[in-house]
Tab-separated table of C-alpha atoms in Angstrom:
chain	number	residue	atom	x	y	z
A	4	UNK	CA	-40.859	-28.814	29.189
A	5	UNK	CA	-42.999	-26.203	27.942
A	6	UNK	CA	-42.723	-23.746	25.202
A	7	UNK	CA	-44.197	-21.130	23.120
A	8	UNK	CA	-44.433	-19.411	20.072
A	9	UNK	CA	-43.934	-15.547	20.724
A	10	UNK	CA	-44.185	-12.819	18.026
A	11	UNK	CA	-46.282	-9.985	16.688
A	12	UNK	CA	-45.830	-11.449	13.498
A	13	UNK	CA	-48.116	-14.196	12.951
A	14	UNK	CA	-47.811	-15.056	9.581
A	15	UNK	CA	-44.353	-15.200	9.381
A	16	UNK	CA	-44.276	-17.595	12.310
A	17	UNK	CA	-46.400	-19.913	10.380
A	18	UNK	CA	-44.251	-19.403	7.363
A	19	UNK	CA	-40.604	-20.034	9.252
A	20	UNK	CA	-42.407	-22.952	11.238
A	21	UNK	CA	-43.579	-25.173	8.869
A	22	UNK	CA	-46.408	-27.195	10.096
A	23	UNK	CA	-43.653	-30.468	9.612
A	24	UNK	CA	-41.001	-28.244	11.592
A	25	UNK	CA	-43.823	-27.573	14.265
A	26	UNK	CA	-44.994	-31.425	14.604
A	27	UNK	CA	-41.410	-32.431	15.182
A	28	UNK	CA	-41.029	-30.064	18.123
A	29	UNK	CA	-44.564	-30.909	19.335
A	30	UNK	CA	-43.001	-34.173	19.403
A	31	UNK	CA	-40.314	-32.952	22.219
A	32	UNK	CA	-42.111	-30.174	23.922
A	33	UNK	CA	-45.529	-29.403	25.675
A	34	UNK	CA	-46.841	-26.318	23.398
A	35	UNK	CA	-49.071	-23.429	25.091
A	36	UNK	CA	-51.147	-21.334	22.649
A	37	UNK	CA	-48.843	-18.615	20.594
A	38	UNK	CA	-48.639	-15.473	21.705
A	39	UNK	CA	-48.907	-12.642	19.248
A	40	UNK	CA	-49.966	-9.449	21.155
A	41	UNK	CA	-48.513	-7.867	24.220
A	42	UNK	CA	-51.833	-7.683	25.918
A	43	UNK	CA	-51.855	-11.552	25.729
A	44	UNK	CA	-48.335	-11.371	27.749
A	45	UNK	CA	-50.568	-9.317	30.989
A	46	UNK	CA	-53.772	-11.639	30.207
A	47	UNK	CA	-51.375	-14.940	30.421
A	48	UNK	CA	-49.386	-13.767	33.136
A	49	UNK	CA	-49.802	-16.786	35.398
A	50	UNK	CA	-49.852	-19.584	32.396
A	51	UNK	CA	-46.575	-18.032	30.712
A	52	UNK	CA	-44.496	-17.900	34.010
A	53	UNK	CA	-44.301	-22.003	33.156
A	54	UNK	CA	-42.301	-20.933	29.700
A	55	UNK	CA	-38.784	-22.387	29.589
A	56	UNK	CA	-38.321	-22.197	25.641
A	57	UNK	CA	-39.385	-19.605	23.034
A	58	UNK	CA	-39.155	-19.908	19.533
A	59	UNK	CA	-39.681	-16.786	17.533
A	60	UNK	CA	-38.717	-15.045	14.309
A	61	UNK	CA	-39.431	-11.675	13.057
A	62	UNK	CA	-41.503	-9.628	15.237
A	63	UNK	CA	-39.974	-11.333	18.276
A	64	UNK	CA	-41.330	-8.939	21.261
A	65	UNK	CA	-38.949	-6.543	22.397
A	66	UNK	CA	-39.047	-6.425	26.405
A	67	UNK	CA	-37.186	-5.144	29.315
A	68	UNK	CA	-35.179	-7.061	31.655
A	69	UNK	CA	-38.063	-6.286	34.054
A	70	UNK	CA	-40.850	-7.753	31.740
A	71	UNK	CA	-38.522	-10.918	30.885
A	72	UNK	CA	-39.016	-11.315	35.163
A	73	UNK	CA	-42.194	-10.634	35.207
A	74	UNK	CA	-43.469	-13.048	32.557
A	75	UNK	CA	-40.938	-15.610	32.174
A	76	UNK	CA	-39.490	-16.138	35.503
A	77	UNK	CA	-38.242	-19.482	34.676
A	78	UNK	CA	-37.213	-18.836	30.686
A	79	UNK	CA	-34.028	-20.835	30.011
A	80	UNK	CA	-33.576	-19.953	25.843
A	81	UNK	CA	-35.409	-18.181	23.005
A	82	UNK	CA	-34.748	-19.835	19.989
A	83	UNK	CA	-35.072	-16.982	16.867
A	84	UNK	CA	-35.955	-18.169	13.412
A	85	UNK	CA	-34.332	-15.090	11.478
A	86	UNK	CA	-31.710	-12.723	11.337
A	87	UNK	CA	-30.329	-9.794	13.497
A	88	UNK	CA	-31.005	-10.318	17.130
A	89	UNK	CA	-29.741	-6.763	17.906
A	90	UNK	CA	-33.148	-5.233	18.775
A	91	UNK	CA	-33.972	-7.948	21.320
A	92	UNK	CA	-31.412	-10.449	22.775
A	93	UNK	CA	-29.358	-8.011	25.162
A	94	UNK	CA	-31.729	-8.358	28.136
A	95	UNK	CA	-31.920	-12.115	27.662
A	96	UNK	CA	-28.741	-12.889	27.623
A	97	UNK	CA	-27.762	-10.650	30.803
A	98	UNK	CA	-30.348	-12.540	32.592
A	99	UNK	CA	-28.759	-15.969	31.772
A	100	UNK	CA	-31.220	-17.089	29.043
A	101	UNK	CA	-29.666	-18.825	25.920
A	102	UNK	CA	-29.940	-16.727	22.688
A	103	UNK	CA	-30.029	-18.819	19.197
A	104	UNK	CA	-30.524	-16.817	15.582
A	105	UNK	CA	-31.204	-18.841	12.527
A	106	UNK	CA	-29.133	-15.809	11.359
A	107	UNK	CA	-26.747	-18.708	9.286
A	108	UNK	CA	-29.835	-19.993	7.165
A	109	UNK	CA	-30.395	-16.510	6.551
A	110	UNK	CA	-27.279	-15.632	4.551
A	111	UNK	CA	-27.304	-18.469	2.026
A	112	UNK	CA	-30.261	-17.047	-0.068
A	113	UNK	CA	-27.965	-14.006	0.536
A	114	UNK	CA	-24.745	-15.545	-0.591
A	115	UNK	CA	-26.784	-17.655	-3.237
A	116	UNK	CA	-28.573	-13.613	-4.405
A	117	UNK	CA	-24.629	-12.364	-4.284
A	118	UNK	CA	-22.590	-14.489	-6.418
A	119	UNK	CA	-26.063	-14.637	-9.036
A	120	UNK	CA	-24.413	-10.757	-9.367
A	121	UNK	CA	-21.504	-11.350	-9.448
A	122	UNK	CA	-20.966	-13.288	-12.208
A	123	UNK	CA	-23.841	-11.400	-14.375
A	124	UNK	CA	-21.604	-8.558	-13.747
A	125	UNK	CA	-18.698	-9.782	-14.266
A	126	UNK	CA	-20.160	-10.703	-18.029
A	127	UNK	CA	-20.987	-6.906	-18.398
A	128	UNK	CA	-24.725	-7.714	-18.127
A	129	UNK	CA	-25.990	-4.490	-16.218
A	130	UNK	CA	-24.152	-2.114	-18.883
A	131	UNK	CA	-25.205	-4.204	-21.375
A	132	UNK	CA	-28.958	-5.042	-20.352
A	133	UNK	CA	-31.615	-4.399	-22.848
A	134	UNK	CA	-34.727	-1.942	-21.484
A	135	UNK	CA	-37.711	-3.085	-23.605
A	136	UNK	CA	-38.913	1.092	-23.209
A	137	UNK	CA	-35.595	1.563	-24.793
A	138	UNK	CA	-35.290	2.366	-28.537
A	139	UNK	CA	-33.055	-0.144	-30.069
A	140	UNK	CA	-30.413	-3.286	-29.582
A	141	UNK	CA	-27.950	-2.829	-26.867
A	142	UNK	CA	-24.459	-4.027	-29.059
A	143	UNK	CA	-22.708	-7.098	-27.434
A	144	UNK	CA	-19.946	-4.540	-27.540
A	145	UNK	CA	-21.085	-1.911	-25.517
A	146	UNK	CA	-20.476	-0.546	-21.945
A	147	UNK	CA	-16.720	-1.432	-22.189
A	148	UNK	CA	-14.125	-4.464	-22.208
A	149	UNK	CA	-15.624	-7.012	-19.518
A	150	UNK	CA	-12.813	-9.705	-18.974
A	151	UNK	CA	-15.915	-12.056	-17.965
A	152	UNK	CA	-15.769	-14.818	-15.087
A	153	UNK	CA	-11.811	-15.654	-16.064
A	154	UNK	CA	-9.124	-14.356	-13.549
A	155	UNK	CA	-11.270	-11.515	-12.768
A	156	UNK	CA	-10.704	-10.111	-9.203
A	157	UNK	CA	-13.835	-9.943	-6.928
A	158	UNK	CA	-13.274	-7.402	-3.754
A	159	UNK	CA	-15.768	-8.582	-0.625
A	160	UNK	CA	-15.785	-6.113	2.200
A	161	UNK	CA	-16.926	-8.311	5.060
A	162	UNK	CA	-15.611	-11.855	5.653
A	163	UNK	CA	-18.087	-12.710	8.560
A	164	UNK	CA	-21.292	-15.358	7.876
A	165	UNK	CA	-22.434	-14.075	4.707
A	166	UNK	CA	-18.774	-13.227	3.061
A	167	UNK	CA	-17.279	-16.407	3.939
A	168	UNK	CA	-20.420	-18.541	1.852
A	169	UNK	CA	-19.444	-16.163	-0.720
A	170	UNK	CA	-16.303	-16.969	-1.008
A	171	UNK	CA	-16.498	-20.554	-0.542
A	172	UNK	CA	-19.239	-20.552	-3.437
A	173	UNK	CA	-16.748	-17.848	-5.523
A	174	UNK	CA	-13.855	-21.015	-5.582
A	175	UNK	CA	-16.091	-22.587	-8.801
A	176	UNK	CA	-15.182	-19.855	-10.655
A	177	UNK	CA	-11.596	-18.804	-11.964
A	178	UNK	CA	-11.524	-15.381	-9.556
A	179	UNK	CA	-9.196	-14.212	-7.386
A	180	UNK	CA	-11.105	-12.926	-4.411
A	181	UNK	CA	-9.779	-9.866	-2.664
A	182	UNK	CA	-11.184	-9.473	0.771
A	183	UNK	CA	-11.313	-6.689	3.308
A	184	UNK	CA	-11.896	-7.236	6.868
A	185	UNK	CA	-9.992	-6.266	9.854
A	186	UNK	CA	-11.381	-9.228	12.092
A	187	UNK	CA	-9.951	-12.021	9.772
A	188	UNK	CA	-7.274	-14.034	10.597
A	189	UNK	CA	-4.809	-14.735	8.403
A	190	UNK	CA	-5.475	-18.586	8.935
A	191	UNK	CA	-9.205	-18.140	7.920
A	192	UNK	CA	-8.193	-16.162	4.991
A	193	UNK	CA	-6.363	-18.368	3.426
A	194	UNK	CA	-8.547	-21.609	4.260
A	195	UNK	CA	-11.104	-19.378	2.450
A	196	UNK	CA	-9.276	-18.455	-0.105
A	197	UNK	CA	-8.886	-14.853	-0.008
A	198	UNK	CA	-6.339	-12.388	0.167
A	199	UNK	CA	-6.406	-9.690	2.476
A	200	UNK	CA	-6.368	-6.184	0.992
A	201	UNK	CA	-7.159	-2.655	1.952
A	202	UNK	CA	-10.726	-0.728	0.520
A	203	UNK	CA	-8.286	0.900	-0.904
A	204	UNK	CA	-6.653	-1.512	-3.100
A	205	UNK	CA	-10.021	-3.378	-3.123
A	206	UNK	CA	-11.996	-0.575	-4.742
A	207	UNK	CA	-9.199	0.327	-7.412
A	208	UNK	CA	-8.440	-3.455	-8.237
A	209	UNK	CA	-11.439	-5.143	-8.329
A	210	UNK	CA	-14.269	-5.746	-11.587
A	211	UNK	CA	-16.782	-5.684	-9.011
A	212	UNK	CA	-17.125	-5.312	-4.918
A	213	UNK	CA	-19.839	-6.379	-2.926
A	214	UNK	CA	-20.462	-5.180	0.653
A	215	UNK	CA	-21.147	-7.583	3.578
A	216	UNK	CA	-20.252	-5.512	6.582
A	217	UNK	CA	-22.054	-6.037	9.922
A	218	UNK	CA	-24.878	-3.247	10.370
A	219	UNK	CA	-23.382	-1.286	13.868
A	220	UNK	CA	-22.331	2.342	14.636
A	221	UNK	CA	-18.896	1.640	13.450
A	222	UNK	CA	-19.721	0.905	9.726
A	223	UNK	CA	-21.888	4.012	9.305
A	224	UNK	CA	-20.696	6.135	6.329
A	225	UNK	CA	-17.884	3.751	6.186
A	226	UNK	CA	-18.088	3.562	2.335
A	227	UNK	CA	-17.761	7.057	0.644
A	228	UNK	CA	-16.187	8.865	-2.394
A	229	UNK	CA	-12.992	8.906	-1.602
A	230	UNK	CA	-13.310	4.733	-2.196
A	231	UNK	CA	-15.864	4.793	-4.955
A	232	UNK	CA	-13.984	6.892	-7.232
A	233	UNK	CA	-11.150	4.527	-7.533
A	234	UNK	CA	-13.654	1.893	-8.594
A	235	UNK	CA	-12.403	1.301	-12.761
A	236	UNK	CA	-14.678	2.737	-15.548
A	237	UNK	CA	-16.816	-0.442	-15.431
A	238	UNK	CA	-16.931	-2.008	-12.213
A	239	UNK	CA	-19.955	-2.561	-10.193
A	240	UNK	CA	-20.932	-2.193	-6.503
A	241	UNK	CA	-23.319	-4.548	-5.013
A	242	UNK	CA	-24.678	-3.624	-1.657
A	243	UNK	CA	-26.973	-6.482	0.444
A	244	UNK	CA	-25.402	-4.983	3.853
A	245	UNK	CA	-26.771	-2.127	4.950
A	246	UNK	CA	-27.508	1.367	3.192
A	247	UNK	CA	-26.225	3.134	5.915
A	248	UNK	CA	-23.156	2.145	5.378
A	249	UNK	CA	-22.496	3.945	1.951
A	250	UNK	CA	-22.852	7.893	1.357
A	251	UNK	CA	-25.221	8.174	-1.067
A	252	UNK	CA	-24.507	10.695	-2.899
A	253	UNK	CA	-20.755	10.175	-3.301
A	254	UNK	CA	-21.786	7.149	-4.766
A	255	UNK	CA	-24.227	8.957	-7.081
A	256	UNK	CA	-20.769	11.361	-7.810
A	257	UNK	CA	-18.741	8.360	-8.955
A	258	UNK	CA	-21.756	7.026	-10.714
A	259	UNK	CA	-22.036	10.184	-12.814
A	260	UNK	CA	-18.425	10.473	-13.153
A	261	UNK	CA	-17.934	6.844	-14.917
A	262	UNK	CA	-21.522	6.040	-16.450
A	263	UNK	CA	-19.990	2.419	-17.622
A	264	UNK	CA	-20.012	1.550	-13.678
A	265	UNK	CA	-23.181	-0.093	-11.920
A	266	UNK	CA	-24.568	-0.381	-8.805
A	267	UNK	CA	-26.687	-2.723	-7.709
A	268	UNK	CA	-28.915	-1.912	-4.165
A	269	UNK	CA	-31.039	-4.591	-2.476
A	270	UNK	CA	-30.527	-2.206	0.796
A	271	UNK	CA	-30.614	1.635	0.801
A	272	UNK	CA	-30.806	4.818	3.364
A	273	UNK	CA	-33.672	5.216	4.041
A	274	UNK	CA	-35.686	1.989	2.486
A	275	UNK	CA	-37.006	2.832	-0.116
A	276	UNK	CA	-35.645	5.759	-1.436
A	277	UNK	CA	-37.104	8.875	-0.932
A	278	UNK	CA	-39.044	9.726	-3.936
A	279	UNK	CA	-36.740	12.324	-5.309
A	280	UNK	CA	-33.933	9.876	-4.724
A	281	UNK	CA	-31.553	10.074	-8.089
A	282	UNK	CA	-31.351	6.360	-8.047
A	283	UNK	CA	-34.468	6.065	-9.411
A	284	UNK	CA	-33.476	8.035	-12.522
A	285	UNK	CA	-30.342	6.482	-13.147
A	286	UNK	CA	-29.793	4.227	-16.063
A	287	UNK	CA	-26.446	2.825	-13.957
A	288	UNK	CA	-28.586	2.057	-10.659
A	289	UNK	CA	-30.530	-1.479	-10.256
A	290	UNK	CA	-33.072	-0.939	-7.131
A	291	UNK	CA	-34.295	-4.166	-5.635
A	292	UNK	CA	-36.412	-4.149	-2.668
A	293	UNK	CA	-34.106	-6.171	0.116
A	294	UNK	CA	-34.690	-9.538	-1.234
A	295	UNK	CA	-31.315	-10.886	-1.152
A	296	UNK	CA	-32.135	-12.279	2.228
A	297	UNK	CA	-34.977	-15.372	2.654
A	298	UNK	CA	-38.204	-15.090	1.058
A	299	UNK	CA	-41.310	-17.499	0.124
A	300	UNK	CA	-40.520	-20.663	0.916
A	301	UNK	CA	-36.818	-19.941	1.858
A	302	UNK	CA	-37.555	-18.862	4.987
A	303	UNK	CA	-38.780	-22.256	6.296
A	304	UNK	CA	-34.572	-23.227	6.378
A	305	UNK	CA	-34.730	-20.817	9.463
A	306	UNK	CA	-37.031	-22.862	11.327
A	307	UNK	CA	-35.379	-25.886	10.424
A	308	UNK	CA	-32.257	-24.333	11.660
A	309	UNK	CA	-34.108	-23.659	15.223
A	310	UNK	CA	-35.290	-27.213	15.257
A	311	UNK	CA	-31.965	-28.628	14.937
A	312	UNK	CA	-30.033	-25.974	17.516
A	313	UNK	CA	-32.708	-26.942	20.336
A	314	UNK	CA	-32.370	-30.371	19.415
A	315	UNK	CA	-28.488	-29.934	20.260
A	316	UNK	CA	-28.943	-28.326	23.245
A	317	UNK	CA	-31.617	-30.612	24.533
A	318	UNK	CA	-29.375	-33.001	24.221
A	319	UNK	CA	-26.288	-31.486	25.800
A	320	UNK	CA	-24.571	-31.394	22.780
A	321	UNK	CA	-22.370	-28.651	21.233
A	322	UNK	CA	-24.857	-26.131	19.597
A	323	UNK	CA	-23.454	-23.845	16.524
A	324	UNK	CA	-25.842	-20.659	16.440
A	325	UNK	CA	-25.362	-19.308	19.841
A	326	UNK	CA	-25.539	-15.242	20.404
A	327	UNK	CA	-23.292	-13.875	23.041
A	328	UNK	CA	-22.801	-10.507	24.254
A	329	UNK	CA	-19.093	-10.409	22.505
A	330	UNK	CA	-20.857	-11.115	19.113
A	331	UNK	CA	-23.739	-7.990	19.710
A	332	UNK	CA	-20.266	-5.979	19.204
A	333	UNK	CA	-19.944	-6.438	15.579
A	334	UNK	CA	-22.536	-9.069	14.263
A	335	UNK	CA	-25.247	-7.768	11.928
C-alpha cells in the first residue's frame, strides 16, 4: 500500500514524525517522496494517483473535491498529526475517504497547561506575583482572601476532549468542579465528576473559570460582560479556547472594575493583540503566546497517535480518532 507525507509545512512534519514513528510505518507501508508544495501535486500527477494513505499535520494542503479526484483517485484515509481538521477534512470525507486528527494528543499538553493555572490561581499567585521592574515585596497578604486548592469551586465551560482531561486530572485536588456544557449528558457528567451549571451560576460561583469551548460560529462573542461581571473580586479567567469567543473589551470592563481579578490569555482576537491592545498595559492580564497546546518535543505524541489509529484500521480493528461530518458541527 502506498503512502505519503503531504504538507506545506516541512519542518513540522519532521517534528510530529519522529524518525522512530516514521521507520515503524516504513515498516507497513511503501513511502513515495513527501510532498510539500502544490506544484509538486501537478508535477507528480501520475505517481500520486497510486496514494491510498496520507499522513499530515499542520499545513495539511487544503484542496477541492475536484483536486482530491484529480490527484488521489484512489485515496482511502488521511491520517492528520494535529489539531482542528476544520479547514480541510470536509471534501474528504464527502468523497468517502477516512479522516483521523491526532486532535486527542493535542489537548493533554492543553489540559496538563490548564490545571498548571488552575491551581497557581487558586493559591492567589497572579495577584500576588512579584514583577522584578516592580518597586518592592508583594505581601503574602495581598490581592485578597484566596481559599487555596481546598473545596474551592472550579467552573469549565466546555466538557468536550480538552474539558473532560481537565476534569479527570482536577479529581486530585479537593475542588468541586462546576461545568457548563449543553452537549453533556447527565451520565458523563457525573462519571466525570462535574455538576452541571449555567455561565451564569458558573461565573458568579466559581474562584476561577477556564474556557474550553469548540471554536465554530455558534461560540462567537459567546462570553461577554454581562457573565464577566459576576465573576467575585478575585477570580480568574483562563482562556486556551479561542479569543473569539470572549468580547474583549467587556472583559477589559470587568477587569477594571475588580483589579483583584486575573485573566490569563494563551488565545486572543486577533493573535497577538493589536499593539494598542489594553492587555498589554494591564497589571491583571497574563499574555502568553498560544502555547497551551503541543510544542517542542510534545508534538511527536501526535504522530504517535497517527501511528497507532492506522495501525487499528489496518487491521480492521475499532479506531478511536475518527472525524465525521456530525463532529465538523461543533468540534474545535
Amino acid at each position: 500500500m502506498k503512502a505519503v507525507f503531504l504538507t506545506k509545512n516541512k519542518n513540522s512534519c519532521e517534528s510530529v514524525y519522529t524518525p522512530e514513528t516514521r521507520a515503524r510505518l516504513a515498516e507497513k507501508l511503501e513511502f513515495l517522496e513527501p510532498v510539500y508544495t502544490t506544484d509538486a501535486l501537478a508535477e507528480r500527477e501520475n505517481e500520486l494517483r497510486d496514494v491510498e494513505i496520507i499522513f499530515s499535520t499542520w499545513g495539511m494542503f487544503s484542496l477541492t473535491s475536484e483536486e482530491i479526484a484529480r490527484y488521489f483517485p484512489n485515496l482511502r484515509a488521511v491520517f492528520y498529526g494535529a489539531g482542528s481538521v476544520q479547514y480541510f477534512a470536509r471534501p474528504f470525507i464527502e468523497a468517502g475517504i477516512k479522516v483521523f486528527s491526532a486532535w486527542a494528543a493535542n489537548a493533554v499538553p492543553v489540559a496538563e497547561y490548564t490545571v498548571a493555572q488552575i491551581i497557581l490561581a487558586n493559591k492567589g499567585y497572579f495577584q500576588r506575583f512579584h514583577r522584578a521592574a516592580n518597586s518592592g515585596w508583594v505581601n503574602r497578604s495581598a490581592g485578597g482572601y484566596f481559599t487555596g486548592n481546598y473545596n474551592n469551586k472550579v467552573g469549565l465551560i466546555g466538557i468536550g476532549m480538552i474539558g473532560s482531561m481537565v476534569a479527570e486530572r482536577l479529581h486530585e485536588y479537593k475542588l468541586e468542579v462546576l461545568g457548563y456544557d449543553p452537549f453533556l449528558s447527565d451520565e458523563r457528567a457525573a462519571a466525570l465528576g462535574v455538576k452541571k451549571v449555567s455561565l451564569e451560576e458558573l461565573f458568579s460561583e466559581c474562584t476561577v473559570i477556564s474556557n474550553h469551548l469548540a471554536n465554530n460560529p455558534q461560540t462567537v462573542g459567546m462570553l461577554n460582560g454581562s457573565l464577566f461581571h459576576l465573576m467575585k473580586p478575585n477570580a480568574t479567567f483562563i482562556n486556551t479556547g479561542r479569543g473569539a469567543q470572549v468580547v474583549e473589551a467587556d472583559l477589559i470592563d470587568a477587569l477594571k472594575a475588580e483589579p483583584n481579578r486575573v485573566a490569563l490569555l494563551d488565545v486572543t482576537m486577533p493573535e497577538p493583540p493589536k499593539p494598542d491592545s489594553l492587555f498589554y498595559k494591564m497589571d491583571n492580564v497574563f499574555l502568553s503566546p498560544h502555547i497551551a497546546g503541543s510544542l517542542g518535543d510534545e508534538v511527536a505524541r501526535m504522530g504517535e497517535y497517527m501511528l497507532e489509529e492506522y495501525t487499528r484500521w489496518a487491521s480492521g480493528e475499532p479506531t478511536k480518532w475518527s472525524v465525521s461530518l456530525k463532529m465538523l458541527e461543533t468540534m474545535a
